[in-house]
Coordinates of C-alpha atoms in Angstrom, one line a residue:
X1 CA 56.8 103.3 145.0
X2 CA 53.4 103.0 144.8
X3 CA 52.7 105.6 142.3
X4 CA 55.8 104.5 139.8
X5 CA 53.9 100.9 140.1
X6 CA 51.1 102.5 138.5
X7 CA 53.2 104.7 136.0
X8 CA 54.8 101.5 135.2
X9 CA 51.1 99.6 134.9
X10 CA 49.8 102.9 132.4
X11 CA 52.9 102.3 130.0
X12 CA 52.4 98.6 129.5
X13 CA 48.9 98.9 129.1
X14 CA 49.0 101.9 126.5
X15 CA 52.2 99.5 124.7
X16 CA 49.9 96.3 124.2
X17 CA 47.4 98.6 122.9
X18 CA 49.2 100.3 120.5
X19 CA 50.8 96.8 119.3
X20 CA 47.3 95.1 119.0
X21 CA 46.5 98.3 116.6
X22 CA 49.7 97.9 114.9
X23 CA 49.1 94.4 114.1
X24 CA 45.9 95.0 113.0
X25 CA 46.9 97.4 110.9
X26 CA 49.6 95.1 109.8
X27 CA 46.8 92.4 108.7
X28 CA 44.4 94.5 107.0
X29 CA 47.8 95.8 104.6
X30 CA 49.4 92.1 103.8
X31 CA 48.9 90.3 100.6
X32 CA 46.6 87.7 102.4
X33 CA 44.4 90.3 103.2
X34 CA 44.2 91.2 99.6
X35 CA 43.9 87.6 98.5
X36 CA 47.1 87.2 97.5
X37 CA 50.1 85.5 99.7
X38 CA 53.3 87.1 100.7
X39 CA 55.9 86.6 97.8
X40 CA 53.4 85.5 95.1
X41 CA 53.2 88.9 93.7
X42 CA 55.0 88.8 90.3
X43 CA 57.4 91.8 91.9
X44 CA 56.5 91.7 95.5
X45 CA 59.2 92.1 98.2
X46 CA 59.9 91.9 101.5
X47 CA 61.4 94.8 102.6
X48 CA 58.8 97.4 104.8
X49 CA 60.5 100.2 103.1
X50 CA 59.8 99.6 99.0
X51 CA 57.1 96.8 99.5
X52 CA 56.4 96.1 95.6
X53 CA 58.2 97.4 92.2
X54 CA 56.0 99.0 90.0
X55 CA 56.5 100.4 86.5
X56 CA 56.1 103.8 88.8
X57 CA 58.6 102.8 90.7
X58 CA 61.4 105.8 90.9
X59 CA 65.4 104.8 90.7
X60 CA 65.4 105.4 94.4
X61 CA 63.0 102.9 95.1
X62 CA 64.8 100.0 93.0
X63 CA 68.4 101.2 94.4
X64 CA 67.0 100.8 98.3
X65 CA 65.5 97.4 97.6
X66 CA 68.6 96.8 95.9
X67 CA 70.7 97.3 98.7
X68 CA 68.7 96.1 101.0
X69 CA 69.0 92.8 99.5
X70 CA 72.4 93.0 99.2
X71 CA 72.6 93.7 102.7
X72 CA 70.2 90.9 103.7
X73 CA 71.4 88.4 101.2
X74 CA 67.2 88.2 100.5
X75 CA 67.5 85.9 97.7
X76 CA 63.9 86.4 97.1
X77 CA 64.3 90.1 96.7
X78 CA 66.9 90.2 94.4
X79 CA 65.3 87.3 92.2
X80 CA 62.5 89.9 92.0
X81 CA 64.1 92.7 91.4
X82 CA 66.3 90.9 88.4
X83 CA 62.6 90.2 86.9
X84 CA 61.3 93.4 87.1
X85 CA 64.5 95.6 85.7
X86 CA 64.7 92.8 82.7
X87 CA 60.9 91.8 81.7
X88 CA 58.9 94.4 83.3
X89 CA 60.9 97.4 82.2
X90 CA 62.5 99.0 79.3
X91 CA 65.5 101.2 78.8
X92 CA 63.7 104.3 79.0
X93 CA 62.2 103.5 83.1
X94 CA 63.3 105.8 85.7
X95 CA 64.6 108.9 82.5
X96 CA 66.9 106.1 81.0
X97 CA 68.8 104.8 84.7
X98 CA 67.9 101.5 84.1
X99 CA 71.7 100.8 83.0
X100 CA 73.1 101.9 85.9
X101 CA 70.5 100.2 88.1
X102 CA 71.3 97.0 86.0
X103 CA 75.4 97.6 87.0
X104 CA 74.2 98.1 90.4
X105 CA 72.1 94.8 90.9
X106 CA 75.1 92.9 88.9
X107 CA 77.7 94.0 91.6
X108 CA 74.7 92.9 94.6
X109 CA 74.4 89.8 92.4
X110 CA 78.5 89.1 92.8
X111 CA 78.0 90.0 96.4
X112 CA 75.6 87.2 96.9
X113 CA 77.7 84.2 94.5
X114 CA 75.0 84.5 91.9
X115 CA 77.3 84.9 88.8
X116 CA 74.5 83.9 86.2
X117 CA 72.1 86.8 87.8
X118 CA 75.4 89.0 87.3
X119 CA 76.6 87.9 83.8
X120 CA 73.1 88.4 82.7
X121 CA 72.7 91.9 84.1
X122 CA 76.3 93.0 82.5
X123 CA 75.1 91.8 79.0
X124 CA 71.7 93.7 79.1
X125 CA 73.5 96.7 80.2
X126 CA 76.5 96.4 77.6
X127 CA 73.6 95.9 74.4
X128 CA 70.7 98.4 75.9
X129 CA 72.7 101.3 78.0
X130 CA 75.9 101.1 76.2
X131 CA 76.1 105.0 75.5
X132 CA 75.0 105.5 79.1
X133 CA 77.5 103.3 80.9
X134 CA 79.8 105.2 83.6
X135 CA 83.6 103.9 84.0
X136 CA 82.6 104.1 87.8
X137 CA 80.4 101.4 87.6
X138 CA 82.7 99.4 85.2
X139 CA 85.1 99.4 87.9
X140 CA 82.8 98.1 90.4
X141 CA 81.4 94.6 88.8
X142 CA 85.4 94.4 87.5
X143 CA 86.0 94.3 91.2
X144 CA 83.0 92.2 92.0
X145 CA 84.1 89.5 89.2
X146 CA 87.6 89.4 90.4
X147 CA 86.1 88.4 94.2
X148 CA 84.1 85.7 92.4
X149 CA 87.4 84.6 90.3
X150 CA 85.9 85.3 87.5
X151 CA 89.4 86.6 85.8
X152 CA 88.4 86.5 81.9
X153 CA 85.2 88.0 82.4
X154 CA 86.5 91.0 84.7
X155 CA 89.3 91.2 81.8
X156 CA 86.6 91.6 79.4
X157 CA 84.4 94.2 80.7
X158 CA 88.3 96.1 81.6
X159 CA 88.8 96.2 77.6
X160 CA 85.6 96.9 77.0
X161 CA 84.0 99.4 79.1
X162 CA 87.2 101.1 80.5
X163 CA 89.2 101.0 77.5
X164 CA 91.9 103.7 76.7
X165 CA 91.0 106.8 74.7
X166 CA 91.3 106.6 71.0
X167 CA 94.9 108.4 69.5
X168 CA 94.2 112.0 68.7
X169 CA 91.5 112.2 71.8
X170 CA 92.0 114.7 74.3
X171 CA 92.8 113.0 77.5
X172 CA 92.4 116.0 80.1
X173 CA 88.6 116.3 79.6
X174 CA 86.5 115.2 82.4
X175 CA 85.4 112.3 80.6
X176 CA 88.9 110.8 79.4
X177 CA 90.2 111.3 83.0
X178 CA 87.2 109.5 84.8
X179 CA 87.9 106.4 82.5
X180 CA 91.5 106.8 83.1
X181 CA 91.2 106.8 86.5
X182 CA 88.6 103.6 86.8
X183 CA 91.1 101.6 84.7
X184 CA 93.9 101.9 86.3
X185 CA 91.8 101.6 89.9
X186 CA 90.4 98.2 88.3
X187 CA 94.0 97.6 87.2
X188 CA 95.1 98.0 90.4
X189 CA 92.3 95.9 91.4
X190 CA 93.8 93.0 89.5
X191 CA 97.2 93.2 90.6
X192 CA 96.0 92.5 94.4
X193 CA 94.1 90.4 94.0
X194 CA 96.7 88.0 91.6
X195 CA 99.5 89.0 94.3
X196 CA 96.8 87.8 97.4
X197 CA 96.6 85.0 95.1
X198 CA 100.1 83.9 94.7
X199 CA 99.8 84.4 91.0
X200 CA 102.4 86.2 90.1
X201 CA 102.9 86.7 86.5
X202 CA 99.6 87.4 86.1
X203 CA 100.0 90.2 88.7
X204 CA 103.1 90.8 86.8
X205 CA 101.6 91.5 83.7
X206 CA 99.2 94.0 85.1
X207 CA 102.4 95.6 86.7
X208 CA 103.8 96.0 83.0
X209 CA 100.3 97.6 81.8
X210 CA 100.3 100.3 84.8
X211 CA 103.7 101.1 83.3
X212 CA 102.6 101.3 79.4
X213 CA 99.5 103.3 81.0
X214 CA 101.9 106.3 83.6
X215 CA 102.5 108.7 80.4
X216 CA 98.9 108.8 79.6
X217 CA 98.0 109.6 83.7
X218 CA 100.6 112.5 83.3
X219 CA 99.3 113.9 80.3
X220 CA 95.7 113.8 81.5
X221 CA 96.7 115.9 84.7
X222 CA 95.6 113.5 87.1
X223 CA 97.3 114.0 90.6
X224 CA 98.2 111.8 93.5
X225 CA 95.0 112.8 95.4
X226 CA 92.6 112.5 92.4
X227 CA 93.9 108.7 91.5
X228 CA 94.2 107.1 95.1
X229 CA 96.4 104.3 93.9
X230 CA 96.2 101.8 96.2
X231 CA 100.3 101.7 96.3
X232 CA 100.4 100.3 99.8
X233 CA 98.5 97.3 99.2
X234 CA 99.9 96.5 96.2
X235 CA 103.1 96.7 97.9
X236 CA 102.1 94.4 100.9
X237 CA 100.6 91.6 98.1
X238 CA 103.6 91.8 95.9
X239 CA 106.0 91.2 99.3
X240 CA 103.7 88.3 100.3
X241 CA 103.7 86.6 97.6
X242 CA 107.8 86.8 97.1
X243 CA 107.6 85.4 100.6
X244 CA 106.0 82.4 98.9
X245 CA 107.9 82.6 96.0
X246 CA 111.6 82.2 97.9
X247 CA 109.8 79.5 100.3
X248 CA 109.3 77.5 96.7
X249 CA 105.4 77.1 97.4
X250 CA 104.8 78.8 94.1
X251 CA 105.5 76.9 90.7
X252 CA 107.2 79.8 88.4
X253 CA 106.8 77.7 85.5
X254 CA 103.0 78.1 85.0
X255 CA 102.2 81.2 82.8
X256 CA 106.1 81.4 82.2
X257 CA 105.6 84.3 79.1
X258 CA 106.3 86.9 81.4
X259 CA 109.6 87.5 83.3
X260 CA 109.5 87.7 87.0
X261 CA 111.9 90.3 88.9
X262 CA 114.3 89.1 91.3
X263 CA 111.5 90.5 93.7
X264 CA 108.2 90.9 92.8
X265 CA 108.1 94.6 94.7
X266 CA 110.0 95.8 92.1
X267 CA 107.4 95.5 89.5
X268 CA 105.5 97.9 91.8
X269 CA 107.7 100.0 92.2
X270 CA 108.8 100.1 88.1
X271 CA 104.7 101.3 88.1
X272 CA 105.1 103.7 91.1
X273 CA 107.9 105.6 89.1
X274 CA 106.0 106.5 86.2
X275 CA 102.9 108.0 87.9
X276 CA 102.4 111.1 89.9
X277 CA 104.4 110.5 93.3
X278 CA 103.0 111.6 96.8
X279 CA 106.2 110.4 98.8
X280 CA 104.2 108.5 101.4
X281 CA 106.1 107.8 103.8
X282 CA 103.9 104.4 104.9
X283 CA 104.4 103.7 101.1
X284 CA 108.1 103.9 100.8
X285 CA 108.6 102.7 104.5
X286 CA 106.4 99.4 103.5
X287 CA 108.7 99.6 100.1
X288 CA 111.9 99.7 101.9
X289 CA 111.0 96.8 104.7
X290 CA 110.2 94.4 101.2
X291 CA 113.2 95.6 99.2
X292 CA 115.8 95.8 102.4
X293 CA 115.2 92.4 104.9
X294 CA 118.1 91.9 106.0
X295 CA 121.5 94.3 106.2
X296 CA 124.6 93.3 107.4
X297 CA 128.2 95.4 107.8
X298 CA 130.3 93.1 105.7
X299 CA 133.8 94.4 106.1
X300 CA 135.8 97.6 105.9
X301 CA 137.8 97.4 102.7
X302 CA 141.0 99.3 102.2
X303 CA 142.8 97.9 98.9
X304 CA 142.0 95.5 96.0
X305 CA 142.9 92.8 97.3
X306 CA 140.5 92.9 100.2
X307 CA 137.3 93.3 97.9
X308 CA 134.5 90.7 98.8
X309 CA 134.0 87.9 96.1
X310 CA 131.6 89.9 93.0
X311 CA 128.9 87.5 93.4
X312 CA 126.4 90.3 93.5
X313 CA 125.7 93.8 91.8
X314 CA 127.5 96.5 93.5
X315 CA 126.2 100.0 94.0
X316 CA 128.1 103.1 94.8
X317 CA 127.9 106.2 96.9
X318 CA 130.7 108.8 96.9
X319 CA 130.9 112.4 97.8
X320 CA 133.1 114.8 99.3
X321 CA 132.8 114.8 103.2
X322 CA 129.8 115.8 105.1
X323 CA 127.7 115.6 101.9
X324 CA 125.2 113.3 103.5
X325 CA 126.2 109.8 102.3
X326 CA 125.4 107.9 105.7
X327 CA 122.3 109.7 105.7
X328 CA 121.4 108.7 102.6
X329 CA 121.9 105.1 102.8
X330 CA 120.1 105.0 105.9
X331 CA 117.0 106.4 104.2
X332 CA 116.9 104.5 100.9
X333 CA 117.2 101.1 103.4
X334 CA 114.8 102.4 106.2
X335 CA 117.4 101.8 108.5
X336 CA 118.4 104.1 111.3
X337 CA 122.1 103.4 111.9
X338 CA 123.2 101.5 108.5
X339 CA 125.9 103.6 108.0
X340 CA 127.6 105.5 110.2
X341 CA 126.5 109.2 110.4
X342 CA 128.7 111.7 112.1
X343 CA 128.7 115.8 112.7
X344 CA 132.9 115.6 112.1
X345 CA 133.6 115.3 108.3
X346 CA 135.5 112.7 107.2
X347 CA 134.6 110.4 109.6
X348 CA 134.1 107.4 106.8
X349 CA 138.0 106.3 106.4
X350 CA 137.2 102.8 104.4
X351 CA 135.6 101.5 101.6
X352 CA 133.3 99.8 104.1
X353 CA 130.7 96.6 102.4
X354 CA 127.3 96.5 103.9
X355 CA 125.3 93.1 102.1
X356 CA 121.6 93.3 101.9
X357 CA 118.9 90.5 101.8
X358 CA 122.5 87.5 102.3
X359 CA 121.7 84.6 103.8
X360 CA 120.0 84.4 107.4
X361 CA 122.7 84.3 109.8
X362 CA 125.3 85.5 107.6
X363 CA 127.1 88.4 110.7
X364 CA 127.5 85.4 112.6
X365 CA 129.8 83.5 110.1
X366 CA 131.3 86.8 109.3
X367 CA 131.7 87.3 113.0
X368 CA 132.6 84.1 114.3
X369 CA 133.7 81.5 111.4
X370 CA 130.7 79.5 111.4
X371 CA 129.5 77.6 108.7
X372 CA 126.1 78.6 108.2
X373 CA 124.1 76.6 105.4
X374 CA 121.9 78.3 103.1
X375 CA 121.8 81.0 100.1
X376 CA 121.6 84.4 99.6
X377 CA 118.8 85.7 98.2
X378 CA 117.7 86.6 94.7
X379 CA 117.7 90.1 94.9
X380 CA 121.2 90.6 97.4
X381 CA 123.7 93.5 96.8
X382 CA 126.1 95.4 98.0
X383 CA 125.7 98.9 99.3
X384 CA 129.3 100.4 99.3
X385 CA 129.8 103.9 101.1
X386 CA 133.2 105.0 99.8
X387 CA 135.3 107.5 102.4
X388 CA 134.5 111.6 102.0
X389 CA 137.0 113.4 99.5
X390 CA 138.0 116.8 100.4
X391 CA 139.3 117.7 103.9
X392 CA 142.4 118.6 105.4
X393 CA 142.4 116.0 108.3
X394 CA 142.9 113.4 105.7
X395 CA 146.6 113.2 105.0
X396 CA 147.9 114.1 100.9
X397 CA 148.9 110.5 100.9
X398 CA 145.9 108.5 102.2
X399 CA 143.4 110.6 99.7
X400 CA 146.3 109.9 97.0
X401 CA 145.7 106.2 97.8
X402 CA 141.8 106.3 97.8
X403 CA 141.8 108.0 94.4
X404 CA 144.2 105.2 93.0
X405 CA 142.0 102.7 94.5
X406 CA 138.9 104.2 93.2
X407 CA 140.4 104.6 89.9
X408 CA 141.3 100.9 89.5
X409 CA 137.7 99.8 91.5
X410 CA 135.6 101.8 88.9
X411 CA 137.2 100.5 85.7
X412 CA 137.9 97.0 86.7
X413 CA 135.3 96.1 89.3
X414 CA 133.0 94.0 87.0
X415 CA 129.9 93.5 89.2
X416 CA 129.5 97.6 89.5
X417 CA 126.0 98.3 88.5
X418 CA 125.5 101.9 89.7
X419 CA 127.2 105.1 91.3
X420 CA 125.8 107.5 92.9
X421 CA 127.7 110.8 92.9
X422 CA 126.4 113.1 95.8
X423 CA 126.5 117.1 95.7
X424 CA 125.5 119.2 98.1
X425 CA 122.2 120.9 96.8
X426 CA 122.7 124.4 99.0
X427 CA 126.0 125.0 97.1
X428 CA 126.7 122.8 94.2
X429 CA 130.0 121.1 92.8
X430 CA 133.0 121.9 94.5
X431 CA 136.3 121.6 93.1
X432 CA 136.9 117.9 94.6
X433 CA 133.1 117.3 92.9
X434 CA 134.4 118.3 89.8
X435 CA 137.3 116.0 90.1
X436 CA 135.2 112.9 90.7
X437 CA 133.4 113.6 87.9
X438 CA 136.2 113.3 85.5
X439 CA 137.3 110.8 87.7
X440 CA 134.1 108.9 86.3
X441 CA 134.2 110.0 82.6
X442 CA 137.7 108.9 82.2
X443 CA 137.7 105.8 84.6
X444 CA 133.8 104.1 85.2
X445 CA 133.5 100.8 82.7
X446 CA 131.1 101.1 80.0
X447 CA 127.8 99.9 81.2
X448 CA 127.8 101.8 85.0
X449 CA 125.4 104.1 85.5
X450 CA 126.3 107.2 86.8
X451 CA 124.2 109.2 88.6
X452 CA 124.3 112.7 90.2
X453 CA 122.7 113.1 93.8
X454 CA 121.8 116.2 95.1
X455 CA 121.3 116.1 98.9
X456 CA 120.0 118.2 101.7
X457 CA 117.4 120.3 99.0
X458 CA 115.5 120.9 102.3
X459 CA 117.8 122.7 104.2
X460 CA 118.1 125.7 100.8
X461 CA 118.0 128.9 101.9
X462 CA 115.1 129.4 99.1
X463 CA 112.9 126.9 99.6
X464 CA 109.7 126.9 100.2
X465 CA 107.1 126.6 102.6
X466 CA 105.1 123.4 102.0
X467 CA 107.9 121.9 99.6
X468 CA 110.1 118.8 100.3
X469 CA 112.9 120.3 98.6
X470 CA 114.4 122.4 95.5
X471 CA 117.6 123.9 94.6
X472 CA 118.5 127.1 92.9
X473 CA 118.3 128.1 89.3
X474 CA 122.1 129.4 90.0
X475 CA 123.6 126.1 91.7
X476 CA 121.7 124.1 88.5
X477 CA 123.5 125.9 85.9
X478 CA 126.7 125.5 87.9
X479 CA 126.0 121.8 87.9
X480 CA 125.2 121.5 84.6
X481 CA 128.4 123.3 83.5
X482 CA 130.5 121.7 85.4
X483 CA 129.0 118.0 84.1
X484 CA 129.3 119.5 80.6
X485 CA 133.1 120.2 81.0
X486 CA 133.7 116.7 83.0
X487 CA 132.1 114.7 79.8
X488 CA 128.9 113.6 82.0
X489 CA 126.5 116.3 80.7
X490 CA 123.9 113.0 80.1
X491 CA 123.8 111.4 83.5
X492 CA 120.6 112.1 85.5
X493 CA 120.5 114.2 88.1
X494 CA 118.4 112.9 91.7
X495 CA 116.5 115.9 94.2
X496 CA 116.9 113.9 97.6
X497 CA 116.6 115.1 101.2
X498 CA 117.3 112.7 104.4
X499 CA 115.3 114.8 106.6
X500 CA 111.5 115.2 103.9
X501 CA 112.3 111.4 102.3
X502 CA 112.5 113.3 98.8
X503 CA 114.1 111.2 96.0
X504 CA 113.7 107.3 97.9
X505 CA 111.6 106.5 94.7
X506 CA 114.3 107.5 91.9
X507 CA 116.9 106.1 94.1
X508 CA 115.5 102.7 94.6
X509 CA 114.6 102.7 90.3
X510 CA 118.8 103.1 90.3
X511 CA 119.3 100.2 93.0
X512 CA 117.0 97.7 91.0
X513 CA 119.8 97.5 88.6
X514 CA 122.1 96.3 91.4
X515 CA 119.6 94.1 93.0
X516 CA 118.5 92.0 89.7
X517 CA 122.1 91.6 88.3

């Protein structure tokens, strides 16, 4: 005990000692000591690391201070700095990266409220350092203006410094994809930040842009992993802010040049389509929970007469048995049991209704007679999963009777929007496929679209490792000859796979029709 007193006794002596020296030291080197007092100095600072700005200064040194301020909100400091990098300096300090420095202090300026330090810096570096200006640094202050609401300016300095390459300019150089990239980040920017804001045709309108914008990405080679669109949160702002919107907290008639969807997602989503897809599943999941809130089996329909009232679009899926329609509808709507999916074909022996996004309590009045006040929503429809064609359990007269029905449904039905035909991927049309399909040319009402559906293109024998899904070059040219004979040889064609979530994005781009009808 004794001798760790005394170890104890050494340490705090040798401590105070080397503190009095320190602060000695410390005396001797502060501008009192030198007649001058701490923050007079024209470009004097506080921090111990860069302690004054000098026109020797290097880029590092004015980029630590920088940040340092930022990080200390040191109002002094970045007052100083501002001085120096305008009066003190011209465009040719630290080898000609004073502009960037400049875009550096403006988005440090934001990040401290001072919008007249930032506005200043901008304009310096948009007369001086304009050939020198980097569309990373663009993106940055457009960011930094939007957090400080400064809408027109960030607008400004997005047409100006990140605009779109001129026609005839190659757009997969380095240089044409880095601006590319930044706009459509400081796009994307924008749309949050109107969506957080429960502006939504503002948001809207950058939605529309993305979408002008989605050839260009493509031609310029630009990949999912290279852009990082920030997809997810631009879904979660768009679904808050139709939250608002069906609550009536937001007043739609402001800014009322642009048209709003029936849901605000599916501007997103109309963006989403056109650029490179990475099939996220947090993505689609977060895409599905905003487009599909509420699903309800409506009734199990077996003639005409027993159709629900059309006061909704209508969207179709029909297939031979076992072809994967359950599954299917299940994916598209995130929802796990939907539709009834079964290892016996034929299972499916109705034309069964399943509402999505009706009114809040709508199974119970279905269920139990109830009056339940209230509306259905904006963007409802109905999901109709007809019964599986082509198996012998199914009596000659009961499949007689569906195709009569389905004749009459298709050509008369008036709020039909869509129809998805679904094909096995692994084999291609059968005979019963074919059938439908002239079923469809010589039936569906003009104005339906029809749509082909291959499913289960990740259970083919040739796929891929590493790939969500393909089909053969052999069942394609089957399928394209038999939609050539059947008079559909235009309708689009859909890759899809229940198990890899392949094809949710074309799918939902098909159910919007139903949804804003």
């Amino acid at each position: 005990e004794r001798k760790a007193l005394e170890r104890e006794q050494k340490q705090n002596r040798y401590s105070n000692s080397n503190s009095k020296r320190y602060r000695q030291r410390r005396k001797h080197q502060t501008p009192a000591a030198n007649g001058e007092k701490k923050g007079e100095g024209p470009y004097d600072l506080n921090s111990n690391a860069v302690k004054k700005l000098t026109k020797e200064s290097t880029a590092d040194d004015v980029l630590r201070a920088i940040k340092r301020a930022q990080n200390m909100h040191d109002h002094h400091d970045i007052r100083h700095i501002e001085n120096f990098l305008i009066d003190e300096v011209d465009e040719h300090f630290a080898y000609g990266y004073r502009g960037s420095l400049l875009s550096r202090l403006a988005v440090a300026a934001l990040h401290m409220e001072d919008v007249d330090m930032a506005l200043k810096a901008i304009e310096i570096r948009h007369t001086e350092h304009r050939s020198t200006m980097l569309p990373l640094e663009s993106a940055a202050i457009v960011r930094g203006l939007l957090r400080m609401h400064k809408v027109s300016d960030a607008i400004n300095v997005l047409d100006d410094e990140l605009s779109l390459p001129l026609p005839g300019t190659p757009v997969d150089t380095p240089e044409s994809q880095e601006k590319i990239k930044h706009r459509v980040l400081a796009m994307a920017s924008m749309i949050s930040r109107h969506f957080f804001e429960f502006e939504p045709h503002l948001a809207v309108k950058f939605c529309q842009k993305l979408v002008e914008i989605g050839p260009l990405v493509h031609e310029s080679g630009l990949t999912t992993d290279t852009l990082g669109m920030p997809w997810l949160r631009l879904i979660q702002g768009a679904a808050k802010c139709e939250s608002e919107r069906r609550a009536e907290r937001i007043n739609e008639e402001e800014h009322g040049d642009v048209e709003l969807p029936c849901n605000l997602v599916y501007s997103v989503l109309d963006a989403m389509s056109v650029f490179p897809s990475g099939n996220s599943d947090e993505v689609y999941e977060a895409l599905s929970n905003a487009l599909v809130r509420r699903t309800i089996f409506v009734d199990g329909v077996v003639n005409i007469g027993g159709l629900p009232e059309a006061d909704r679009g209508e969207v179709v899926f029909i297939g031979r048995s076992n072809v994967g329609k359950s599954s299917l509808v299940n994916m598209v709507t995130n929802r796990k049991s939907l539709a009834y999916t079964s290892k016996r074909p034929g299972k499916t022996q109705q034309f069964n209704y399943f509402a999505v996004n009706d009114k809040p309590e709508k199974e119970r009045e279905i269920k139990y007679g109830d009056e339940i006040e209230g509306e259905k929503d904006k963007d409802s429809f109905y999901i109709v999963d007809f019964p599986g064609f082509g198996f012998a359990q199914v009596p000659q007269q009961q499949r007689q009777k569906w195709v009569e029905f389905t004749n009459e449904y298709i050509s008369t039905r008036e709020n039909l929007k869509v129809v998805f035909h679904l094909v096995d991927a692994r084999h291609g049309p059968t005979s019963e496929d074919e059938k439908i399909m002239k079923q469809m040319s010589e039936n569906l009402r003009k104005g339906v679209t029809y749509a082909i559906v291959l499913t289960k293109a990740d259970k083919n024998g040739k796929n891929k490792e590493g790939k969500k899904g393909q089909v053969s070059k052999k069942v394609m040219e089957k399928l394209r000859q038999s939609m050539s004979q059947a008079k559909v040889g235009d309708s689009p064609v859909i890759l899809t796979s229940s198990e890899t979530k392949l094809g949710r994005d074309d799918i939902w781009r098909y159910l919007k029709h139903a949804a804003q009808s």
